[in-house]
Coordinates of C-alpha atoms in Angstrom, one line a residue:
Chain A
M232 CA 5.1 22.8 -10.5
A233 CA 2.4 24.4 -12.5
V234 CA -0.9 22.8 -12.2
R235 CA -2.3 21.8 -15.5
P236 CA -6.0 20.9 -15.2
A237 CA -6.7 21.4 -18.8
Y238 CA -3.9 19.0 -19.7
F239 CA -5.2 16.3 -17.3
V240 CA -8.7 16.6 -18.6
R241 CA -7.5 16.3 -22.2
E242 CA -5.4 13.3 -21.4
A243 CA -8.2 11.6 -19.5
A244 CA -10.6 12.3 -22.3
S245 CA -8.3 10.7 -24.8
N246 CA -7.8 7.7 -22.5
L247 CA -11.6 7.4 -22.3
G248 CA -12.0 7.6 -26.1
R249 CA -9.4 4.8 -26.7
N250 CA -11.3 2.3 -24.6
F251 CA -14.8 3.7 -24.9
L252 CA -16.6 0.4 -24.6
M253 CA -14.7 -0.6 -21.5
F254 CA -15.5 2.8 -20.0
V255 CA -19.2 2.4 -20.8
A256 CA -19.2 -1.1 -19.3
A257 CA -17.7 0.3 -16.1
A258 CA -20.1 3.2 -15.9
V259 CA -23.1 0.9 -16.5
A260 CA -21.9 -1.5 -13.8
V261 CA -21.6 1.4 -11.4
A262 CA -25.1 2.5 -12.4
I263 CA -26.8 -0.8 -11.9
S264 CA -25.1 -1.6 -8.6
L265 CA -25.9 1.8 -7.3
S266 CA -29.6 1.6 -8.5
L267 CA -30.0 -1.6 -6.5
F268 CA -28.5 0.3 -3.6
G269 CA -30.9 3.2 -4.1
A270 CA -33.8 0.8 -4.4
V271 CA -32.9 -0.8 -1.1
L272 CA -32.9 2.7 0.5
L273 CA -36.4 3.4 -0.8
F274 CA -37.5 -0.1 0.0
Q275 CA -36.5 0.4 3.6
R276 CA -38.8 3.3 3.7
I277 CA -41.6 1.3 2.3
V278 CA -41.1 -1.5 4.8
S279 CA -41.1 0.9 7.7
N280 CA -44.3 2.5 6.4
V281 CA -45.9 -0.8 6.1
T282 CA -44.9 -1.8 9.6
T283 CA -46.1 1.4 11.3
Q284 CA -49.4 1.4 9.4
W285 CA -50.2 -2.2 10.2
Q286 CA -49.0 -2.1 13.7
N287 CA -51.2 0.9 14.4
D288 CA -54.1 -1.2 13.2
V289 CA -53.3 -4.2 15.3
V290 CA -56.2 -4.8 17.6
M291 CA -56.6 -7.8 19.8
N292 CA -59.9 -9.5 19.8
V293 CA -60.8 -11.0 23.2
F294 CA -63.7 -13.3 22.7
L295 CA -65.8 -14.1 25.7
K296 CA -67.4 -17.4 26.6
D297 CA -71.2 -17.2 26.1
D298 CA -72.0 -17.6 29.9
A299 CA -69.6 -14.8 30.7
A300 CA -71.1 -12.6 28.0
A301 CA -74.5 -13.2 29.4
N302 CA -73.5 -12.0 32.8
S303 CA -73.0 -8.2 32.8
A304 CA -70.9 -8.4 36.1
D305 CA -68.5 -10.7 34.4
V306 CA -68.3 -8.5 31.3
K307 CA -67.6 -5.5 33.6
R308 CA -65.0 -7.4 35.6
I309 CA -63.1 -8.6 32.5
G310 CA -63.3 -5.2 30.9
E311 CA -61.9 -3.5 34.0
E312 CA -59.1 -6.0 34.4
I313 CA -57.9 -5.5 30.8
Q314 CA -58.3 -1.8 31.1
G315 CA -56.2 -1.9 34.2
Y316 CA -53.1 -3.2 32.4
K317 CA -50.6 -0.4 31.9
E318 CA -49.8 -1.6 28.3
V319 CA -53.5 -1.1 27.2
K320 CA -54.5 2.0 25.4
G321 CA -58.2 1.4 25.0
V322 CA -60.9 -1.3 25.3
T323 CA -64.2 -1.4 23.5
Y324 CA -66.9 -3.9 24.1
V325 CA -68.6 -5.5 21.1
T326 CA -71.9 -7.2 21.9
K327 CA -73.2 -10.1 20.0
N328 CA -75.6 -7.9 18.2
E329 CA -72.9 -5.4 17.2
A330 CA -70.7 -8.3 16.0
Y331 CA -73.7 -9.5 13.9
D332 CA -74.1 -6.0 12.4
E333 CA -70.5 -5.9 11.5
F334 CA -70.6 -9.3 10.1
R335 CA -73.6 -8.4 7.9
T336 CA -71.9 -5.3 6.6
M337 CA -68.6 -7.2 6.0
F338 CA -70.2 -10.0 4.1
G339 CA -73.2 -8.1 2.7
N340 CA -72.4 -9.4 -0.8
Q341 CA -72.7 -13.0 0.4
P342 CA -76.3 -13.3 1.6
E343 CA -76.1 -17.0 2.1
L344 CA -73.2 -16.6 4.6
V345 CA -75.2 -13.9 6.4
E346 CA -78.2 -16.2 6.4
S347 CA -76.3 -19.0 8.1
V348 CA -75.4 -16.9 11.2
T349 CA -77.6 -15.4 13.9
P350 CA -76.5 -12.9 16.6
E351 CA -76.4 -15.8 19.0
T352 CA -73.8 -17.8 17.1
L353 CA -71.3 -14.9 17.2
P354 CA -69.3 -14.3 20.4
A355 CA -69.2 -11.1 22.2
S356 CA -65.7 -9.6 22.4
F357 CA -63.5 -6.8 23.7
R358 CA -61.4 -4.9 21.1
V359 CA -58.1 -4.1 22.8
S360 CA -55.6 -1.7 21.5
L361 CA -52.1 -1.3 23.0
N362 CA -49.7 1.6 23.6
D363 CA -46.8 -0.4 22.3
N364 CA -47.4 -3.3 19.9
D365 CA -44.2 -5.1 21.1
T366 CA -46.0 -6.0 24.3
L367 CA -48.8 -7.7 22.3
E368 CA -47.8 -11.2 23.1
T369 CA -47.3 -10.8 26.8
V370 CA -50.6 -9.0 27.2
Q371 CA -52.3 -11.6 25.0
D372 CA -50.9 -14.4 27.3
R373 CA -52.1 -12.6 30.4
I374 CA -55.6 -12.0 29.1
R375 CA -56.0 -15.7 28.2
T376 CA -55.7 -16.5 32.0
I377 CA -58.8 -14.4 32.8
S378 CA -61.8 -16.5 33.5
G379 CA -64.6 -16.1 31.1
V380 CA -62.2 -15.4 28.2
D381 CA -62.6 -17.9 25.4
E382 CA -60.0 -16.9 22.9
V383 CA -57.6 -14.1 22.1
N384 CA -56.3 -13.4 18.6
S385 CA -54.6 -10.7 16.6
A386 CA -53.1 -10.0 13.2
V387 CA -49.6 -10.1 14.7
E388 CA -48.5 -13.3 13.0
Q389 CA -49.6 -12.0 9.6
V390 CA -47.8 -8.7 10.1
K391 CA -44.7 -10.5 11.2
S392 CA -44.6 -12.9 8.3
I393 CA -45.1 -9.9 5.9
Q394 CA -42.2 -8.1 7.6
R395 CA -40.1 -11.3 7.3
V396 CA -40.7 -11.5 3.5
L397 CA -39.9 -7.9 3.1
T398 CA -36.7 -8.2 5.1
Y399 CA -35.6 -11.2 3.0
L400 CA -36.3 -9.2 -0.1
Q401 CA -34.3 -6.3 1.2
V402 CA -31.4 -8.6 2.1
G403 CA -31.5 -10.2 -1.3
V404 CA -31.5 -6.9 -3.2
M405 CA -28.7 -5.7 -0.9
I406 CA -26.5 -8.8 -1.6
A407 CA -27.1 -8.4 -5.4
G408 CA -26.1 -4.7 -5.0
I409 CA -22.9 -5.6 -3.1
V410 CA -21.9 -8.2 -5.6
L411 CA -22.4 -5.7 -8.4
L412 CA -20.6 -3.1 -6.4
V413 CA -17.6 -5.4 -6.2
S414 CA -17.8 -6.2 -9.9
S415 CA -18.0 -2.5 -10.8
V416 CA -14.8 -1.9 -8.8
V417 CA -13.1 -4.6 -10.8
L418 CA -14.5 -3.2 -14.1
I419 CA -13.2 0.3 -13.2
S420 CA -9.9 -1.1 -12.2
N421 CA -9.7 -3.0 -15.5
T422 CA -10.7 0.1 -17.5
I423 CA -7.8 2.0 -15.9
R424 CA -5.5 -0.9 -16.4
L425 CA -6.2 -0.9 -20.1
A426 CA -5.7 2.9 -20.2
I427 CA -2.3 2.5 -18.5
F428 CA -1.4 -0.3 -20.9
A429 CA -2.3 1.9 -23.9
R430 CA 0.0 4.6 -22.5
R431 CA 2.8 2.5 -21.2
K432 CA 5.4 4.1 -23.5
E433 CA 4.3 7.6 -22.6
I434 CA 4.4 6.7 -18.9
A435 CA 7.9 5.3 -19.3
I436 CA 9.1 8.5 -20.9
M437 CA 7.3 10.7 -18.4
K438 CA 9.1 8.9 -15.6
L439 CA 12.4 9.2 -17.5
V440 CA 12.2 12.9 -17.9
G441 CA 11.1 13.5 -14.4
A442 CA 7.3 13.9 -14.4
T443 CA 6.0 13.6 -10.8
N444 CA 4.0 10.6 -9.8
W445 CA 0.9 12.7 -9.3
F446 CA 1.3 14.2 -12.7
I447 CA 1.3 10.7 -14.2
R448 CA -1.7 9.6 -12.1
W449 CA -4.0 12.5 -12.5
P450 CA -5.4 11.6 -16.0
F451 CA -6.2 8.1 -14.8
L452 CA -7.9 9.3 -11.7
L453 CA -10.0 11.6 -13.7
E454 CA -11.0 8.8 -16.0
G455 CA -12.0 6.7 -13.1
A456 CA -13.9 9.6 -11.6
A457 CA -15.7 10.1 -14.9
A458 CA -16.9 6.5 -14.9
G459 CA -18.2 7.0 -11.4
I460 CA -20.0 10.3 -12.3
V461 CA -21.6 8.9 -15.4
G462 CA -22.6 5.8 -13.4
V463 CA -24.1 7.7 -10.5
G464 CA -26.0 10.0 -12.8
L465 CA -27.6 7.0 -14.4
A466 CA -28.2 5.4 -11.0
V467 CA -30.0 8.3 -9.5
A468 CA -32.3 8.5 -12.6
L469 CA -32.9 4.7 -12.4
T470 CA -33.6 4.7 -8.7
F471 CA -36.3 7.4 -9.1
L472 CA -37.7 5.6 -12.1
I473 CA -38.0 2.5 -10.0
R474 CA -39.7 4.5 -7.3
Y475 CA -42.1 6.0 -9.8
L476 CA -43.0 2.6 -11.2
L477 CA -43.5 1.2 -7.8
T478 CA -46.2 3.8 -6.9
G479 CA -48.0 3.1 -10.2
W480 CA -47.9 -0.6 -9.7
E481 CA -51.5 -2.0 -9.2
S482 CA -50.7 -4.9 -6.9
I483 CA -48.7 -2.8 -4.5
R484 CA -51.6 -0.3 -4.1
F485 CA -52.6 -1.9 -0.8
V486 CA -49.2 -1.1 0.6
P487 CA -49.1 2.4 2.0
L488 CA -46.2 3.8 0.1
N489 CA -46.6 7.3 1.5
I490 CA -43.6 8.5 -0.5
P491 CA -44.1 11.9 -1.9
F492 CA -42.4 12.5 -5.2
G493 CA -38.9 13.8 -4.6
Y494 CA -38.8 12.3 -1.2
M495 CA -35.3 11.4 -0.2
L496 CA -34.1 12.7 -3.5
W497 CA -31.1 14.5 -1.9
P498 CA -30.3 11.9 0.8
V499 CA -30.4 9.1 -1.7
T500 CA -28.4 11.1 -4.3
I501 CA -25.8 12.0 -1.7
V502 CA -25.4 8.4 -0.5
L503 CA -25.1 7.2 -4.1
V504 CA -22.6 9.8 -5.0
L505 CA -20.5 8.9 -1.9
V506 CA -20.6 5.2 -2.8
A507 CA -19.8 6.0 -6.4
M508 CA -16.8 8.0 -5.3
L509 CA -15.6 5.1 -3.1
I510 CA -16.0 2.7 -6.0
S511 CA -14.3 4.7 -8.6
V512 CA -11.5 6.0 -6.5
G513 CA -11.0 2.5 -5.0
G514 CA -10.9 0.8 -8.4
T515 CA -8.6 3.4 -9.9
A516 CA -6.3 3.4 -7.0
W517 CA -6.1 -0.4 -7.1
A518 CA -5.2 -0.3 -10.8
L519 CA -2.6 2.5 -10.3
R520 CA -1.0 0.6 -7.4
R521 CA -0.8 -2.7 -9.4
Y522 CA 0.0 -1.5 -12.8
L523 CA 1.5 2.0 -12.6
D524 CA 4.6 1.3 -10.6
V525 CA 5.3 4.9 -9.8
Chain B
M176 CA 28.9 15.1 -10.2
I177 CA 28.6 11.4 -9.9
R178 CA 30.2 9.3 -7.1
L179 CA 29.8 5.7 -6.3
E180 CA 31.4 4.2 -3.1
H181 CA 31.6 0.4 -2.8
V182 CA 28.3 -0.1 -4.7
S183 CA 27.1 -3.7 -5.2
K184 CA 23.9 -5.1 -6.8
T185 CA 22.7 -8.6 -7.1
Y186 CA 19.4 -9.3 -8.9
E187 CA 17.3 -11.4 -6.6
T188 CA 15.2 -13.1 -9.3
N189 CA 18.1 -14.9 -11.0
N190 CA 20.8 -14.3 -8.4
V191 CA 23.1 -12.6 -10.9
V192 CA 25.7 -10.3 -9.6
A193 CA 25.4 -7.1 -11.7
L194 CA 27.8 -4.9 -9.9
N195 CA 30.5 -5.8 -7.4
D196 CA 32.0 -3.2 -5.1
I197 CA 32.3 -0.4 -7.6
T198 CA 33.9 2.9 -6.5
L199 CA 33.9 5.6 -9.2
D200 CA 34.1 9.4 -9.3
I201 CA 33.0 11.4 -12.3
K202 CA 33.6 15.1 -12.3
K203 CA 31.4 17.8 -13.8
G204 CA 31.9 18.1 -17.5
E205 CA 33.6 14.8 -18.0
F206 CA 32.9 12.5 -20.9
V207 CA 33.1 8.8 -19.8
F208 CA 32.8 5.7 -21.9
L209 CA 31.5 2.7 -20.0
V210 CA 32.7 -0.5 -21.8
G211 CA 32.6 -4.2 -21.2
P212 CA 30.8 -7.3 -22.5
S213 CA 27.1 -7.8 -22.2
G214 CA 26.2 -8.7 -18.6
S215 CA 29.0 -6.7 -17.1
G216 CA 26.6 -4.3 -15.4
K217 CA 26.8 -1.2 -17.6
S218 CA 23.1 -0.8 -18.0
T219 CA 22.6 -1.5 -14.3
L220 CA 25.0 1.3 -13.4
L221 CA 23.2 3.8 -15.6
K222 CA 19.8 2.7 -14.2
M223 CA 21.2 3.2 -10.7
L224 CA 22.0 6.8 -11.5
T225 CA 18.4 7.5 -12.3
C226 CA 17.1 5.5 -9.3
E227 CA 15.4 2.9 -11.5
V228 CA 17.6 0.3 -9.7
T229 CA 18.7 0.7 -6.1
P230 CA 22.0 -0.7 -4.9
D231 CA 22.2 -3.5 -2.2
R232 CA 25.3 -2.0 -0.7
G233 CA 27.3 1.2 -1.0
R234 CA 26.5 4.9 -1.3
M235 CA 25.9 7.0 -4.4
W236 CA 25.8 10.7 -5.1
V237 CA 24.3 12.2 -8.2
A238 CA 24.2 16.0 -8.9
G239 CA 24.9 16.7 -5.3
K240 CA 22.2 14.4 -3.8
E241 CA 22.9 11.2 -1.9
L242 CA 20.5 8.7 -3.5
G243 CA 20.1 6.5 -0.5
S244 CA 18.6 9.3 1.6
L245 CA 16.5 10.6 -1.3
S246 CA 12.7 10.3 -0.6
S247 CA 10.8 8.7 -3.5
W248 CA 8.8 11.8 -4.3
K249 CA 12.1 13.7 -5.0
I250 CA 13.3 11.2 -7.6
P251 CA 11.4 12.9 -10.4
Y252 CA 13.2 16.2 -9.6
L253 CA 16.5 14.4 -9.6
R254 CA 15.7 12.9 -13.1
R255 CA 15.1 16.4 -14.4
N256 CA 18.8 16.9 -14.0
I257 CA 19.6 13.8 -16.0
G258 CA 18.9 13.3 -19.7
S259 CA 18.8 9.7 -21.0
I260 CA 19.1 8.3 -24.5
F261 CA 18.8 4.7 -25.6
Q262 CA 19.7 2.3 -28.4
D263 CA 16.0 2.0 -29.3
F264 CA 15.3 5.8 -29.1
K265 CA 12.0 5.4 -27.2
L266 CA 10.1 8.0 -29.2
L267 CA 6.3 8.2 -29.2
P268 CA 5.2 7.1 -32.7
S269 CA 2.0 9.1 -32.7
K270 CA 3.7 12.3 -32.0
T271 CA 5.7 14.6 -34.3
V272 CA 9.3 15.4 -33.7
Y273 CA 8.3 18.7 -32.2
E274 CA 5.7 17.1 -30.0
N275 CA 8.1 14.4 -28.8
V276 CA 10.5 17.0 -27.6
A277 CA 7.8 19.3 -26.2
F278 CA 6.3 16.3 -24.3
A279 CA 9.4 16.2 -22.1
L280 CA 8.8 19.8 -21.0
E281 CA 5.0 19.6 -20.8
V282 CA 5.0 16.7 -18.4
I283 CA 7.3 18.5 -16.0
G284 CA 5.0 21.4 -16.0
R285 CA 7.0 23.9 -18.0
P286 CA 4.8 26.9 -19.2
R287 CA 3.9 27.1 -22.8
H288 CA 6.0 30.1 -23.7
V289 CA 9.1 28.3 -22.4
I290 CA 8.2 25.2 -24.5
Q291 CA 7.6 27.4 -27.6
S292 CA 11.0 29.0 -27.3
Q293 CA 13.1 26.0 -26.2
V294 CA 11.9 23.3 -28.5
P295 CA 12.8 25.1 -31.8
Q296 CA 16.2 26.0 -30.2
I297 CA 17.1 22.4 -29.4
L298 CA 15.8 21.2 -32.8
E299 CA 18.2 23.6 -34.4
L300 CA 21.0 22.3 -32.3
V301 CA 20.4 18.7 -33.4
G302 CA 19.7 19.8 -37.0
L303 CA 16.1 18.8 -37.3
T304 CA 14.4 22.1 -37.7
K305 CA 13.1 21.1 -41.1
K306 CA 11.7 17.8 -39.9
A307 CA 9.8 19.2 -36.9
T308 CA 6.4 18.1 -38.2
H309 CA 7.6 14.6 -39.2
R310 CA 6.7 11.5 -37.3
P311 CA 9.4 9.1 -36.1
D312 CA 8.6 6.5 -38.8
Q313 CA 9.3 9.1 -41.4
L314 CA 12.8 9.6 -40.1
S315 CA 16.1 7.6 -40.5
G316 CA 17.6 5.9 -37.4
G317 CA 20.2 8.7 -37.0
E318 CA 17.5 11.3 -37.2
Q319 CA 15.4 9.5 -34.6
Q320 CA 18.4 9.4 -32.3
R321 CA 18.8 13.1 -32.7
V322 CA 15.2 13.6 -31.7
S323 CA 15.8 11.5 -28.6
I324 CA 18.9 13.6 -27.8
A325 CA 16.9 16.7 -28.3
R326 CA 14.3 15.4 -25.9
A327 CA 17.0 14.4 -23.3
F328 CA 18.8 17.8 -23.6
V329 CA 15.9 20.2 -24.0
N330 CA 15.7 20.7 -20.3
R331 CA 19.5 21.4 -20.1
P332 CA 20.3 18.6 -17.7
L333 CA 23.6 18.5 -15.8
I334 CA 24.2 14.9 -16.8
L335 CA 23.5 13.0 -20.1
L336 CA 23.3 9.2 -19.9
A337 CA 23.6 7.2 -23.1
D338 CA 23.0 3.5 -23.2
E339 CA 24.5 2.3 -26.5
P340 CA 23.2 5.2 -28.5
T341 CA 24.9 4.1 -31.7
G342 CA 24.0 0.4 -31.3
N343 CA 21.4 0.6 -34.1
L344 CA 23.2 3.0 -36.4
D345 CA 25.6 2.6 -39.2
P346 CA 29.2 3.9 -38.7
N347 CA 28.7 7.2 -40.6
T348 CA 25.5 8.0 -38.8
S349 CA 27.2 7.1 -35.5
I350 CA 29.9 9.7 -36.1
G351 CA 27.3 12.3 -36.5
I352 CA 25.7 11.3 -33.2
M353 CA 29.0 11.3 -31.4
R354 CA 29.8 14.9 -32.7
L355 CA 26.5 15.9 -31.3
L356 CA 27.2 14.3 -27.9
D357 CA 30.6 15.9 -27.9
R358 CA 29.1 19.3 -28.6
I359 CA 26.7 18.8 -25.7
N360 CA 29.6 17.8 -23.5
R361 CA 31.4 21.0 -24.4
T362 CA 28.5 23.0 -22.9
G363 CA 29.6 21.6 -19.5
T364 CA 27.2 18.6 -19.5
T365 CA 28.6 15.5 -18.0
V366 CA 28.2 12.6 -20.4
V367 CA 28.3 8.9 -19.5
M368 CA 28.0 6.5 -22.4
A369 CA 27.8 2.7 -22.3
T370 CA 29.0 1.3 -25.6
H371 CA 30.3 -1.7 -27.6
D372 CA 31.5 0.5 -30.4
Q373 CA 35.3 0.1 -30.5
S374 CA 36.0 2.6 -33.3
I375 CA 34.1 5.4 -31.5
V376 CA 35.9 4.8 -28.2
D377 CA 39.3 4.6 -29.9
S378 CA 38.8 7.7 -32.0
M379 CA 37.5 9.9 -29.3
R380 CA 40.1 9.1 -26.6
R381 CA 38.1 10.0 -23.6
R382 CA 38.0 8.4 -20.1
V383 CA 37.2 4.7 -20.3
V384 CA 35.8 2.7 -17.4
E385 CA 35.8 -1.0 -18.1
L386 CA 33.6 -3.6 -16.4
E387 CA 33.8 -7.3 -16.7
P388 CA 31.2 -10.0 -16.1
G389 CA 30.3 -10.1 -12.5
G390 CA 30.2 -6.4 -12.4
I391 CA 33.9 -5.9 -11.5
L392 CA 35.7 -2.6 -12.4
V393 CA 38.9 -3.7 -14.1
R394 CA 40.1 -0.5 -15.7
D395 CA 39.6 3.2 -15.3
Q396 CA 41.8 5.0 -17.8
A397 CA 42.0 8.7 -18.8
R398 CA 42.1 9.2 -22.6
G399 CA 41.6 5.5 -22.9
V400 CA 40.9 3.0 -25.7
Y401 CA 38.3 0.2 -26.1
G402 CA 40.5 -2.8 -25.3
Y403 CA 43.9 -3.5 -23.6
G404 CA 47.0 -2.9 -25.6
A405 CA 45.3 -1.1 -28.4

């Protein structure tokens, strides 16, 4: 049988014209669900940036009891013990005076706070950085048992809670994306169903005179694909608009976005195109199976 | 050309027996009237020949193919050998006469030059050359049936199936349609026509196959008439 691409395209276009609003609705649904999808992909990158950045900065503060800090042998012993752990990357000693200097710099705009402390009131400490931040808690527990150590703290809890919030946010956006994904499958399938309904007489005659099943299906498949293509085009634009807005957003400045413009343009686009193909082919195939009895 | 062996069909939805153990042989070039009251299975029999309905039991051959062993993707190719016309014409209202006929060739992938030469030919055969650009609603019932015959025959099928083609037409118009079908039959096309039209059957004196309710074949008569004893 002669292949008639021009014929199929013409028929698909006329289907599309007949139910234009329905087609637009389907394409927009595809666009929105895919944008959320794309946003999640970009979001993941932000989360991993945040995590690495903050984890690199995680430093344990090991505060010493005043009597230990006063004894240089104790200071040496504690420092060497911590340095001896294989998880530990580096140790720096911060004397009471150095701590006071830092304090003064940090709170220089609050003189009355600086007034209220003297070098003596601040504890001496070791700043400990680790090779692998996952070992932070075990190392922290071990250091606590060393005599002369008063208190150990780190920003690990804060980092963890921020990570948790970001993860919930991601899951939420993902779920919304999936719900919309399903609804766009339904919308595409409904668009095709209407197109089939509008053409039921022609389809009956096509079957009667011996048109092949694929000949009958092609225009509908093309219409479904068109909804997917328009949708994915909008989605890629929207995703990168979201990304652009995110970098310009004041309150997120503190978050190290580190996404150069155009970053993941192709990976994101390819993923979105694949998902769009899945949606449109799935929705169309569903409608054809249910309503096109060929 | 058409052969049925012990073919039976019961519709599951309402448990109605449409055809009961029908055996029938129709040779190439025959003209057969299928008569019987409503519900005697005439339409079911015609639909079986185009694979729209499959029998529960029995074997069927159409145009040299055994339908039971025909894979579903081959059904369209079988249908290209069979033209069908109906009481309600089944024309596309938005297309002109020419387009309605051309549509049948387009959708089976015939090249444009074939369409451009065959459609005018067939329109001349059915006498509608002057109305080629009219739409169905601008035509009389008889003219519409001629368009549908043109569409059914434009691909020169081996078999023409007609399901009450004169059911919506007045007697004079019906005669014209029957002349046309007779002419098509004389080209060697096998014609099977289900009808309630006694005067047509009685005047043409062709083979008559009679079914009665419950899908039982009660009469198969060469040069027959519509009813017994007529």
